Coordinates of C-alpha atoms in Angstrom, one line a residue:
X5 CA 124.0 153.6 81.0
X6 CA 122.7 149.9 80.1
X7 CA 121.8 147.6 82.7
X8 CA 124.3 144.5 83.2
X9 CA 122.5 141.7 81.2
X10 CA 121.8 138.7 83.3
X11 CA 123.0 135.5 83.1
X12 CA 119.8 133.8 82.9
X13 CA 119.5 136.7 79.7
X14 CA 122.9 135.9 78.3
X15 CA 122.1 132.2 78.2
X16 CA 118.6 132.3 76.3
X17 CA 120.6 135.0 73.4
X18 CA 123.0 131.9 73.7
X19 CA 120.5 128.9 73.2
X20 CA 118.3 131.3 70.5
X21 CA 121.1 130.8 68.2
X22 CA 121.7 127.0 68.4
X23 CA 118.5 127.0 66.7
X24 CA 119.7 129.0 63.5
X25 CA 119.1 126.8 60.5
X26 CA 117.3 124.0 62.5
X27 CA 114.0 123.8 61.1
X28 CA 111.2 124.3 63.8
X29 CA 109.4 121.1 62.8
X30 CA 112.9 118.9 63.1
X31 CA 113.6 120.6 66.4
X32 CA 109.9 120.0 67.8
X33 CA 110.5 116.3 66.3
X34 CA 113.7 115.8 68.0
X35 CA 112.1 117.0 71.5
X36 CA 109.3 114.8 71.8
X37 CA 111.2 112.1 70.5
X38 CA 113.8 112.8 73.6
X39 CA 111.5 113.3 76.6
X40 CA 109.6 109.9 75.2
X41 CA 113.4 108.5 76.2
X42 CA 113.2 110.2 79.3
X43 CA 110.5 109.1 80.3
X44 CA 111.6 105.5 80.1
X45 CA 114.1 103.5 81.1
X46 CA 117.8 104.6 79.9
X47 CA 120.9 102.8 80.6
X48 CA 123.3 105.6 81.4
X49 CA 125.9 104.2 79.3
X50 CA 123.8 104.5 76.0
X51 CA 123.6 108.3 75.4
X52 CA 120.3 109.6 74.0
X53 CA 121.5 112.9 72.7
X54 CA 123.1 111.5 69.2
X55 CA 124.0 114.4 67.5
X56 CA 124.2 118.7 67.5
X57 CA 120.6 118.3 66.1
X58 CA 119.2 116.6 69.2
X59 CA 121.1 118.5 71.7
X60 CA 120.5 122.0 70.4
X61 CA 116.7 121.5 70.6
X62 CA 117.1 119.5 73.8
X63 CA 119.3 122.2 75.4
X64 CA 116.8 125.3 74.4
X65 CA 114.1 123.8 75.3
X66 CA 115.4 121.9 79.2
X67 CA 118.2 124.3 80.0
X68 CA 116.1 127.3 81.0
X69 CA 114.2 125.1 83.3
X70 CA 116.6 123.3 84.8
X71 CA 118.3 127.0 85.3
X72 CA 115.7 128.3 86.7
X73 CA 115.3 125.0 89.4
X74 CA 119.0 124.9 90.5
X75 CA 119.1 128.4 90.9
X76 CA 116.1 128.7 93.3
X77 CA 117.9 126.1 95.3
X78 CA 121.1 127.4 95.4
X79 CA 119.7 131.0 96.2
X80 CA 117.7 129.2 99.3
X81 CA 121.5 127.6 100.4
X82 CA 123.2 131.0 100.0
X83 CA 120.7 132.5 102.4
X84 CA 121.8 129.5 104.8
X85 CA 125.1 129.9 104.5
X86 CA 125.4 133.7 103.9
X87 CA 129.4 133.9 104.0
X88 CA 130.7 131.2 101.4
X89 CA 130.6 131.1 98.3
X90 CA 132.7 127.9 96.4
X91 CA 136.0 128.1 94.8
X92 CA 135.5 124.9 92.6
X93 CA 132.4 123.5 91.3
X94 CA 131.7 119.7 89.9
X95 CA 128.9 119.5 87.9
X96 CA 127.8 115.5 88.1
X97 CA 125.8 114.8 84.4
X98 CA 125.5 117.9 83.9
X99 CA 124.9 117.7 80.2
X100 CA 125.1 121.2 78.6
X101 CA 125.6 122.6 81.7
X102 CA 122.7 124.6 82.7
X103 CA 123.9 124.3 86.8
X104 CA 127.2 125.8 86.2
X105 CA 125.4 129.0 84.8
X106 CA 123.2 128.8 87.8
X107 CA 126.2 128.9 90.0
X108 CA 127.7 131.6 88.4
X109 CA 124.4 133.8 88.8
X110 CA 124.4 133.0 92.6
X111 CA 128.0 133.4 93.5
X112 CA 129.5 135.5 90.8
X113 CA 132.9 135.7 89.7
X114 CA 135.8 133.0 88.4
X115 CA 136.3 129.7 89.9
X116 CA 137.4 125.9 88.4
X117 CA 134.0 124.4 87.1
X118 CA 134.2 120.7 86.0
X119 CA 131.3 119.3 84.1
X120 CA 131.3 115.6 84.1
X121 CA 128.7 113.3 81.4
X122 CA 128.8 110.7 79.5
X123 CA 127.4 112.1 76.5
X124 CA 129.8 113.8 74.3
X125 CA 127.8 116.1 72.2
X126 CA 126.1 117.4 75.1
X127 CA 129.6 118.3 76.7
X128 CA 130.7 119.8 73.7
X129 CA 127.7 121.9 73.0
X130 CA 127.8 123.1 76.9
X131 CA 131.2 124.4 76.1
X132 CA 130.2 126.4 73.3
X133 CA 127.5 128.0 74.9
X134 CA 129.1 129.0 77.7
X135 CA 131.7 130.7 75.8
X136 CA 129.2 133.5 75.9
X137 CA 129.8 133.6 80.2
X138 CA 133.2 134.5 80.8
X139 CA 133.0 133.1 84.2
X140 CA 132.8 129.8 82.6
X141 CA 134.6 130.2 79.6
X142 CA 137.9 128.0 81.0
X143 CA 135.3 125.4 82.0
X144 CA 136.6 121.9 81.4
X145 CA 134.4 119.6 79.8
X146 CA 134.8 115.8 80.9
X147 CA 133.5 112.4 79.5
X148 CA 132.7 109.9 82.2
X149 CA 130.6 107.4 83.2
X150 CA 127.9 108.4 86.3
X151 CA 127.9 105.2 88.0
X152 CA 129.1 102.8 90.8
X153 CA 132.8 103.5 89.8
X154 CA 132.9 107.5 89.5
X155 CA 135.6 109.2 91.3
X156 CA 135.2 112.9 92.1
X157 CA 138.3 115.1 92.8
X158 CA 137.9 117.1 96.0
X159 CA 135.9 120.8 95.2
X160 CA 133.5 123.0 97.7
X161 CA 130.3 122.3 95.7
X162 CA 128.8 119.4 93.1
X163 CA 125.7 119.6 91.8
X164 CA 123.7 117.2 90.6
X165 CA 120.7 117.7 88.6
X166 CA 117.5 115.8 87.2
X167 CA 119.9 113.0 87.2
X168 CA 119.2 110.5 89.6
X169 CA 115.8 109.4 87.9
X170 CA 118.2 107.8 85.1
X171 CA 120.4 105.7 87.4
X172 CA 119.6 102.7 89.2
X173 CA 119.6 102.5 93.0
X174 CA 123.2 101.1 93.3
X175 CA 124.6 103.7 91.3
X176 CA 122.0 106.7 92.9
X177 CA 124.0 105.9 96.1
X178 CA 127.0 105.3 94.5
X179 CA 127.2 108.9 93.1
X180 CA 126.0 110.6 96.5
X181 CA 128.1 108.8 98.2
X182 CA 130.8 110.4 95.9
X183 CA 129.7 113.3 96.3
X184 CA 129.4 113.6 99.6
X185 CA 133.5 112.3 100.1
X186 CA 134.8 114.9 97.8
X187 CA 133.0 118.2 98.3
X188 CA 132.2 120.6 101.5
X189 CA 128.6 121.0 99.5
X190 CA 126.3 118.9 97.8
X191 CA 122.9 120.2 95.8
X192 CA 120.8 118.2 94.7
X193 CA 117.6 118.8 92.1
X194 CA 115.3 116.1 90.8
X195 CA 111.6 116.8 89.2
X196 CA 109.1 117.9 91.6
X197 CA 107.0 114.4 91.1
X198 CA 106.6 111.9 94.1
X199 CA 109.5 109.8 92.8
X200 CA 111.7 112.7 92.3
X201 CA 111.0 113.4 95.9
X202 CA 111.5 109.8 96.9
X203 CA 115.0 110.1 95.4
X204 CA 115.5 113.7 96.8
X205 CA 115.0 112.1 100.5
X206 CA 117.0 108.9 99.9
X207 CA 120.1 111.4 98.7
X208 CA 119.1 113.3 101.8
X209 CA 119.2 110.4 104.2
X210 CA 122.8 109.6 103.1
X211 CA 124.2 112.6 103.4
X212 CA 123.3 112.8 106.7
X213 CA 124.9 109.8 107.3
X214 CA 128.0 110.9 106.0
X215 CA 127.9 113.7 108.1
X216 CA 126.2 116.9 106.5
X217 CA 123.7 119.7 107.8
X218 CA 120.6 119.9 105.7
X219 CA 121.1 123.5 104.3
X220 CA 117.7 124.0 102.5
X221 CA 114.7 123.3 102.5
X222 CA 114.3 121.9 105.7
X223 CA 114.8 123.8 108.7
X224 CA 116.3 120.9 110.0
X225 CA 118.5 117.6 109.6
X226 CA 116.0 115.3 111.4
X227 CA 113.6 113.0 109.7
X228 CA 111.2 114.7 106.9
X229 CA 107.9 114.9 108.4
X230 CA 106.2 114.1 105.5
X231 CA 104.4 110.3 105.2
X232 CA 105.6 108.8 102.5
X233 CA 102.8 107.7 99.8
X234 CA 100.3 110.6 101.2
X235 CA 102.3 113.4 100.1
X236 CA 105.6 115.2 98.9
X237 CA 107.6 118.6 99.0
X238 CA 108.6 120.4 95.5
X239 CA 109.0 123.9 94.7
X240 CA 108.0 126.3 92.1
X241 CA 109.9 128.2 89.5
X242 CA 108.6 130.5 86.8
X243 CA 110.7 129.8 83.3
X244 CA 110.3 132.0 80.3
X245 CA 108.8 129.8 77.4
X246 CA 111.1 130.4 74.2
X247 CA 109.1 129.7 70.9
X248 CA 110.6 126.0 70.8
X249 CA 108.6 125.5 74.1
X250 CA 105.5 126.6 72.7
X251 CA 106.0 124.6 69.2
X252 CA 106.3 121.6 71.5
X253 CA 103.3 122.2 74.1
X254 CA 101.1 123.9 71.8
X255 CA 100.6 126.1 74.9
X256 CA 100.1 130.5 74.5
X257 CA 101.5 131.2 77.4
X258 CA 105.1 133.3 78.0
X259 CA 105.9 131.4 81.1
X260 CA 105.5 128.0 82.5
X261 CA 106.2 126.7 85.9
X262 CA 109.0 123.9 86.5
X263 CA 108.4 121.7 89.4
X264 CA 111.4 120.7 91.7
X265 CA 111.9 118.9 94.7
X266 CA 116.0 119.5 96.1
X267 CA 118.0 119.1 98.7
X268 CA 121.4 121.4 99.6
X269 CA 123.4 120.1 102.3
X270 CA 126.9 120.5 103.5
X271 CA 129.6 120.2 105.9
X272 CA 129.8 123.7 107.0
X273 CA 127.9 125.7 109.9
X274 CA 124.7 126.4 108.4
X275 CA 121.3 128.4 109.5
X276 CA 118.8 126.5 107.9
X277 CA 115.3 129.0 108.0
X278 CA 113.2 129.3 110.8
X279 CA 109.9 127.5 108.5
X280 CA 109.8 126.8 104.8
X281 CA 106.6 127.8 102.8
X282 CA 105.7 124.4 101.2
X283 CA 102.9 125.1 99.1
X284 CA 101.8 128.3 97.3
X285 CA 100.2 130.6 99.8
X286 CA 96.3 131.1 99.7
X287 CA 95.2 134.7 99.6
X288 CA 92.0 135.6 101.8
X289 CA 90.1 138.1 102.6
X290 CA 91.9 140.0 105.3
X291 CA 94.4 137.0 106.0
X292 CA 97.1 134.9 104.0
X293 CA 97.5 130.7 104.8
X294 CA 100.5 129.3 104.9
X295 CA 101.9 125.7 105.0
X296 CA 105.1 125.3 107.3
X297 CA 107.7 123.1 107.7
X298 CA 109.6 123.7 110.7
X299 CA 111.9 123.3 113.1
X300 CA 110.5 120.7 115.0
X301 CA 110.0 118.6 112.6
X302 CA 106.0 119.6 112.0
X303 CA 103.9 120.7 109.2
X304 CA 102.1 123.3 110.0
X305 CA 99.3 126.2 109.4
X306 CA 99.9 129.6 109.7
X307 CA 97.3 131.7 109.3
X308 CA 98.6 135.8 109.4
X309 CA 95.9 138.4 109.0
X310 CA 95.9 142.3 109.2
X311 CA 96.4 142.1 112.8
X312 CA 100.0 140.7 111.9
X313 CA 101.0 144.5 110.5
X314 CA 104.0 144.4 108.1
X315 CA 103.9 140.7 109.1
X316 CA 100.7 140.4 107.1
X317 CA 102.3 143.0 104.5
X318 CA 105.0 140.1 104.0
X319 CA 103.2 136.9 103.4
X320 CA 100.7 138.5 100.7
X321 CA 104.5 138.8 99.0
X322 CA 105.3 135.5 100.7
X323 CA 106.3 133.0 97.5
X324 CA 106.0 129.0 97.6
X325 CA 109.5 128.1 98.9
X326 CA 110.2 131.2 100.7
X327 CA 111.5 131.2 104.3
X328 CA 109.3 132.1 106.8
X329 CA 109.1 134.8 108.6
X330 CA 111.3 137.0 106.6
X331 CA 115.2 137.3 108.6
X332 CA 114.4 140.6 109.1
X333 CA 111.6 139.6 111.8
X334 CA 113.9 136.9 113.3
X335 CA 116.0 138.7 115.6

């Protein structure tokens, strides 16, 4: 009997096949040509994705990333808030729509899923790809402006991802204060750089103001202990390079790691983890080192060696991100 096929699978069959006919150099072309726009300042009511050209290579070579990004954060606020799962998702510039597959791989099954941008071909090239989900085949697709005037309809969860770095401050707040009025949940993912972080904690700060429970990462709601200027918290997640990625980067390599920083925070009861691992944990000789954020609003330490048993056994496995210790040692 075959294995189910994933939907992280589904969607790079799915984005393969935008590419059919679009030669490799034109696509490479169109790429660089698009994160040189990124990288820059973009007002967000001139969209840079012109045509089905430009969004097909933008879309295989971003969406696994950003796939792979929002669905390690929403994984981490599942384990927090084991017993919900949202009946209605908003998906705030969500483009081609990479976090409403990452949805439907964490909580699986039907629900209404809204995806709101302001570029057209992008919203029309999300709903063609994920015709290949059923979960999100009765998606609806929705042109609007991300700014100071958006209106959200009330829904459980909105996402909002690697978005913020193209708004300005008025309309940053604007849109998580937005968010925060018409949803129970609100995740948020920006680029694991020190102003994606920056952005990550001011979205954080308000939602706490309006009311939320930090869900993930942080073990708590309080103040991130973290000085700002001397450091900053982002994640790790593995993406599978597609042939467009290595065109582009001129690297060899199958993989490459996307860096995120995110925050997931919501109305309901949560139970946040005990610790977060913040960096990648250094393997030793008899002993594994781990750096903590917890509960009390501390960066810590750990170090757990073969004296620790199974608890030793668990942080060799132990991945950057990871709550620590396991929940099976909690209780």
């Amino acid at each position: 009997m075959n294995a189910p096929v994933s939907p992280a699978e589904t969607l790079r069959t799915a984005l393969a096949t935008l590419l059919d006919g679009l030669p490799p150099k034109r696509a490479a072309q169109a790429v660089e040509r698009l994160i040189a726009h990124y990288r820059g300042v973009t007002p967000t009511d001139a969209p840079i994705l012109r045509d089905r050209a430009d969004v097909a290579a933008y879309a295989a070579y971003r969406m696994p990333a950003t796939y792979e990004a929002v669905r390690a954060a929403l994984g981490a606020f599942a384990d927090a808030v084991p017993d919900w799962a949202p009946g209605s998702h908003v998906d705030v510039g969500g483009g081609t729509g990479a976090a409403i597959w990452a949805v439907s791989a964490t909580w699986p099954g039907g629900r209404g899923v809204t995806v709101l941008d302001w570029a057209e071909p992008a919203l029309a090239l999300g709903r063609e790809i994920a015709a290949a989900n059923p979960a999100l085949a009765q998606a609806g697709w929705r042109r609007t402006r991300i700014g100071k005037d958006l209106a959200l309809d009330d829904t459980d969860l909105v996402t909002v991802s690697y978005v913020l770095n193209e708004l300005t401050e008025a309309d940053r707040a604007a849109l998580v204060d937005a968010a925060a009025s018409a949803a129970r949940a609100v995740v948020i993912v920006e680029a694991g750089t020190p102003g994606g972080y920056a952005r990550v904690i001011e979205a954080r700060d308000r939602l706490i103001a309006a009311g939320f429970h930090v869900a993930a990462p942080c073990p708590h709601s309080a103040a991130c202990p973290i000085v700002p200027g001397e450091d900053w918290c982002h994640f790790s997640a593995r993406v599978s390079r597609s042939s467009l990625h290595r065109q582009v980067k001129g690297g060899s390599l199958a993989y490459e790691d996307e860096k995120f920083s995110y925050v997931a925070a919501t109305r309901l009861p949560v139970a946040p983890a005990a610790s977060r691992v913040v960096r990648r944990p250094q393997l030793r000789k008899g002993q594994v080192l781990l750096e903590l954020c917890e509960r009390d609003e501390e960066l810590r330490r750990s170090t757990v060696t073969k004296r620790h048993g199974d608890l030793y056994k668990a942080a060799r496995d132990a991945d950057w991100g990871d709550a620590w210790p396991p929940y099976a040692e909690e209780s």
